[in-house]
Coordinates of C-alpha atoms in Angstrom, one line a residue:
G24 CA 164.6 -77.6 -22.8
L25 CA 162.0 -75.3 -24.4
Q26 CA 162.0 -73.0 -21.4
G27 CA 165.8 -72.5 -21.7
M28 CA 165.5 -71.9 -25.5
F29 CA 162.8 -69.3 -25.0
T30 CA 164.7 -67.5 -22.2
Y31 CA 167.9 -67.4 -24.3
A32 CA 166.1 -66.2 -27.4
N33 CA 164.4 -63.5 -25.3
Y34 CA 167.7 -62.5 -23.8
Y35 CA 169.4 -62.3 -27.2
L36 CA 166.7 -60.1 -28.7
N37 CA 166.6 -57.7 -25.8
F38 CA 170.4 -57.4 -25.8
S39 CA 170.1 -56.5 -29.5
K40 CA 167.5 -53.8 -28.8
L41 CA 169.8 -52.2 -26.1
L42 CA 172.7 -52.1 -28.5
G43 CA 170.7 -51.0 -31.5
V44 CA 172.0 -54.1 -33.3
T45 CA 170.1 -55.4 -36.4
P46 CA 170.6 -58.8 -38.2
E47 CA 172.6 -56.9 -40.8
S48 CA 175.0 -55.3 -38.2
K49 CA 178.6 -56.3 -38.4
V50 CA 179.8 -56.3 -34.8
N51 CA 183.5 -56.4 -34.1
N52 CA 185.8 -54.9 -31.5
K53 CA 185.7 -51.4 -33.0
T54 CA 182.0 -51.3 -33.7
S55 CA 181.2 -52.7 -30.3
Q56 CA 183.2 -50.0 -28.6
Q57 CA 181.4 -47.4 -30.6
Q58 CA 178.1 -48.9 -29.6
I59 CA 179.0 -49.0 -25.9
I60 CA 180.2 -45.4 -25.9
A61 CA 177.1 -44.3 -27.7
M62 CA 174.9 -46.1 -25.0
Y63 CA 176.8 -44.4 -22.2
D64 CA 176.7 -40.9 -23.9
A65 CA 173.0 -41.2 -24.6
G66 CA 172.1 -42.2 -21.0
M67 CA 170.6 -45.5 -22.2
E68 CA 170.1 -48.6 -20.1
I69 CA 173.4 -50.5 -19.9
P70 CA 173.2 -54.3 -20.1
W71 CA 175.7 -54.8 -17.3
D72 CA 174.5 -52.1 -15.0
V73 CA 172.5 -53.9 -12.3
R74 CA 173.2 -51.0 -9.8
K75 CA 175.0 -53.3 -7.3
A76 CA 177.9 -55.6 -7.1
Q77 CA 177.8 -58.9 -8.8
P78 CA 176.9 -61.7 -6.4
A79 CA 179.7 -63.8 -7.8
L80 CA 182.2 -61.0 -6.8
E81 CA 180.7 -60.9 -3.3
R82 CA 181.3 -64.6 -2.9
A83 CA 184.9 -64.2 -4.3
E84 CA 185.6 -61.5 -1.7
K85 CA 184.2 -63.7 1.1
E86 CA 186.4 -66.5 -0.1
G87 CA 189.5 -64.3 0.2
L88 CA 190.3 -64.1 -3.5
I89 CA 190.5 -60.2 -3.4
K90 CA 193.8 -59.0 -1.9
G91 CA 195.7 -55.8 -1.7
V92 CA 194.8 -52.7 -3.8
V93 CA 192.3 -53.7 -6.5
L94 CA 192.3 -52.7 -10.2
D95 CA 188.8 -53.0 -11.7
A96 CA 189.3 -53.4 -15.4
G97 CA 186.4 -52.0 -17.5
C98 CA 184.7 -50.8 -14.3
G99 CA 181.7 -49.2 -16.0
F100 CA 179.7 -47.4 -13.3
G101 CA 181.9 -48.7 -10.6
D102 CA 179.5 -50.8 -8.5
N103 CA 181.9 -53.6 -8.0
A104 CA 184.7 -51.3 -6.8
I105 CA 182.3 -49.5 -4.5
Y106 CA 181.3 -52.8 -2.9
L107 CA 184.9 -53.7 -2.4
A108 CA 185.6 -50.3 -0.9
K109 CA 182.8 -50.8 1.6
K110 CA 184.7 -54.0 2.6
G111 CA 187.8 -52.0 3.2
H112 CA 189.7 -52.5 -0.1
R113 CA 191.3 -49.6 -1.9
C114 CA 190.2 -49.7 -5.5
V115 CA 191.2 -48.1 -8.8
G116 CA 188.7 -48.6 -11.7
F117 CA 189.2 -47.7 -15.3
D118 CA 187.0 -47.6 -18.4
F119 CA 187.3 -46.2 -21.9
S120 CA 184.1 -44.2 -21.5
D121 CA 184.4 -40.7 -19.9
R122 CA 180.7 -40.9 -19.1
A123 CA 181.1 -44.2 -17.2
I124 CA 183.9 -42.7 -15.1
E125 CA 181.8 -39.6 -14.4
V126 CA 178.9 -41.8 -13.1
A127 CA 181.3 -44.1 -11.1
N128 CA 182.8 -41.1 -9.3
K129 CA 179.3 -39.9 -8.5
R130 CA 178.1 -43.3 -7.1
A131 CA 181.3 -43.6 -5.0
S132 CA 180.7 -40.2 -3.5
E133 CA 177.0 -41.1 -2.8
A134 CA 178.1 -44.3 -1.2
G135 CA 180.6 -42.5 1.1
V136 CA 183.7 -44.4 -0.2
S137 CA 185.2 -41.9 -2.6
H138 CA 188.3 -41.7 -0.4
L139 CA 188.9 -45.4 -1.2
C140 CA 188.0 -45.3 -4.9
E141 CA 189.8 -43.8 -7.8
F142 CA 188.3 -43.9 -11.3
L143 CA 190.1 -42.9 -14.5
V144 CA 189.8 -43.2 -18.3
A145 CA 192.3 -45.7 -19.7
D146 CA 192.7 -48.2 -22.6
A147 CA 192.8 -51.9 -21.6
L148 CA 194.9 -52.6 -24.7
D149 CA 197.5 -49.9 -23.8
A150 CA 197.6 -50.2 -20.0
Q151 CA 201.0 -48.6 -19.5
A152 CA 199.8 -45.3 -20.9
G153 CA 198.2 -42.5 -19.0
G154 CA 197.2 -42.8 -15.3
L155 CA 198.1 -46.5 -15.0
R156 CA 201.7 -46.2 -16.2
G157 CA 204.0 -47.9 -13.7
R158 CA 201.3 -48.9 -11.2
R159 CA 200.9 -52.4 -9.7
F160 CA 198.0 -54.0 -8.0
G161 CA 197.4 -56.9 -5.7
T162 CA 194.3 -58.0 -7.5
V163 CA 193.2 -57.2 -11.1
L164 CA 189.5 -57.7 -11.3
D165 CA 187.8 -58.4 -14.7
S166 CA 184.0 -58.4 -14.4
A167 CA 182.8 -59.1 -18.0
C168 CA 185.6 -57.2 -19.7
L169 CA 187.6 -60.0 -21.4
Q170 CA 184.6 -61.2 -23.4
C171 CA 184.2 -57.7 -24.9
F172 CA 187.3 -58.4 -26.9
D173 CA 187.5 -60.5 -30.0
P174 CA 189.6 -63.7 -29.3
T175 CA 192.4 -62.3 -31.6
L176 CA 192.8 -59.5 -29.0
Q177 CA 192.4 -61.4 -25.8
V178 CA 196.0 -62.4 -25.3
K179 CA 197.1 -58.8 -25.8
Y180 CA 194.5 -57.7 -23.3
I181 CA 195.5 -60.3 -20.7
E182 CA 199.2 -59.4 -21.1
N183 CA 198.4 -55.7 -20.6
M184 CA 196.5 -56.6 -17.3
A185 CA 199.4 -58.8 -16.3
S186 CA 201.8 -55.9 -16.6
L187 CA 199.7 -54.2 -13.9
M188 CA 199.9 -57.0 -11.4
A189 CA 202.2 -56.7 -8.4
P190 CA 204.5 -59.7 -7.6
G191 CA 202.3 -62.3 -6.0
G192 CA 199.2 -60.6 -7.3
S193 CA 196.2 -62.4 -8.8
F194 CA 193.9 -61.9 -11.8
V195 CA 190.2 -62.6 -10.9
L196 CA 187.8 -62.9 -13.8
L197 CA 184.0 -63.1 -14.0
V198 CA 183.4 -64.3 -17.6
V199 CA 179.9 -64.4 -19.0
C200 CA 179.2 -67.5 -21.1
N201 CA 176.0 -66.5 -22.9
Q202 CA 176.4 -65.8 -26.6
S203 CA 175.5 -62.2 -27.5
Q204 CA 176.3 -59.6 -30.0
L205 CA 179.4 -58.6 -28.0
R206 CA 180.6 -62.2 -27.6
S207 CA 179.3 -64.0 -30.7
W208 CA 182.3 -66.2 -30.6
C209 CA 181.2 -67.8 -27.2
R210 CA 179.8 -71.3 -27.3
G211 CA 178.7 -71.9 -23.7
V212 CA 180.1 -72.8 -20.3
R213 CA 182.1 -75.9 -21.2
W214 CA 183.5 -74.2 -24.3
M215 CA 184.4 -71.1 -22.2
Q216 CA 186.2 -73.3 -19.6
E217 CA 188.4 -74.8 -22.3
H218 CA 188.9 -71.4 -23.9
L219 CA 190.1 -69.9 -20.6
K220 CA 192.5 -72.8 -20.1
N221 CA 194.0 -72.1 -23.5
L222 CA 194.4 -68.4 -22.7
F223 CA 195.9 -68.9 -19.2
T224 CA 198.6 -71.6 -19.9
S225 CA 201.7 -72.5 -18.0
E226 CA 203.6 -71.7 -21.2
R227 CA 202.5 -68.1 -20.8
G228 CA 203.5 -68.1 -17.2
W229 CA 200.1 -68.6 -15.6
R230 CA 198.9 -70.7 -12.8
V231 CA 195.1 -71.2 -12.5
G232 CA 194.1 -71.3 -8.9
S233 CA 190.3 -71.9 -9.2
M234 CA 187.6 -72.1 -11.9
E235 CA 184.0 -72.4 -10.9
Q236 CA 180.7 -71.9 -12.5
S237 CA 178.4 -69.2 -11.2
T238 CA 175.9 -66.6 -12.4
F239 CA 176.2 -63.1 -13.6
L240 CA 173.3 -60.6 -13.4
E241 CA 172.6 -58.6 -16.6
N242 CA 170.3 -55.6 -16.8
I243 CA 168.3 -57.3 -19.6
P244 CA 164.5 -57.9 -19.0
M245 CA 163.5 -61.5 -19.2
V246 CA 160.1 -63.2 -19.6
R247 CA 159.9 -66.5 -17.7
I248 CA 157.2 -69.1 -18.3
T249 CA 156.6 -71.6 -15.5
R250 CA 153.8 -74.1 -15.8
G251 CA 152.1 -71.9 -18.4
V252 CA 152.4 -68.8 -16.2
R253 CA 154.3 -65.9 -17.7
S254 CA 156.3 -63.6 -15.3
F255 CA 158.6 -60.6 -16.0
E256 CA 162.1 -60.5 -14.5
P257 CA 164.0 -57.2 -14.6
V258 CA 167.4 -58.9 -14.8
T259 CA 168.7 -62.0 -16.5
P260 CA 171.0 -64.4 -14.5
S261 CA 173.5 -65.6 -17.1
P262 CA 176.0 -68.4 -16.6
C263 CA 179.5 -67.3 -15.9
I264 CA 182.9 -68.7 -15.0
V265 CA 184.7 -67.3 -11.9
M266 CA 188.4 -67.9 -12.3
S267 CA 191.5 -66.8 -10.4
A268 CA 195.1 -67.0 -11.8
T269 CA 198.5 -65.9 -10.7
R270 CA 201.7 -65.2 -12.6
P271 CA 204.6 -66.8 -10.7
R272 CA 207.1 -66.2 -13.5
P273 CA 208.4 -62.6 -14.2
L274 CA 205.9 -60.5 -16.0
L275 CA 206.4 -59.6 -19.6
T276 CA 207.5 -56.1 -20.5
P277 CA 205.1 -53.8 -22.4
A278 CA 207.1 -54.3 -25.6
V279 CA 206.7 -58.1 -25.3
C280 CA 203.0 -57.7 -24.4
A281 CA 202.5 -55.8 -27.6
G282 CA 204.0 -58.6 -29.6
A283 CA 202.3 -61.4 -27.8
A284 CA 199.1 -61.0 -29.7
A285 CA 200.8 -61.1 -33.1

């Protein structure tokens, strides 16, 4: 209804302000990465930094979806990995921002779990390079990372993450379904469910274990109007899909991964 339309418009405009996006901006994978790095380097408020683990991840951990050593893809400031470390999981987080990794290490130390957390700079589209080369993980966690890539790059990203999964490992994703400047291609929850099914097909060797609707907290101020009363909310609860998938068939080699997106 009108409340939902107002909330969404408010969300979209505030996301634009955080990114420094104007109506004339042309946002693609390259420019969005530049904007994200600029936000980190400038010490700006980060849209996905709610300074705690995502509630959807907490539920996934309680349900037993997180197993073995965890790789947190696009970890940002590391709060999800820190939460899992407090639950006894060993975690490796990577991001393409040096500043994000610096803050993640600081937060892990402050939380007393630095002995269970490792954070490093890496490229999600070239996962077998650098510090991730040859490593395998029981769970690959994607908390709002997939949607930062244009759909033309998403298969390449997924195959790179699959190359880091141990035999019997799982890929757990929290995918935000709101449209924004970093995911202008998104068309809502039902659309995203079909989109994920088309990405994680049996023809590509995937077996989808679960797919549920949940919420994802974003560090974007929101104005809520209830019965004519306006209130300010410091975060926006956005709709998201929580999905887990396994790869029973042998993983593709990095060379095949590179060609999969062609």
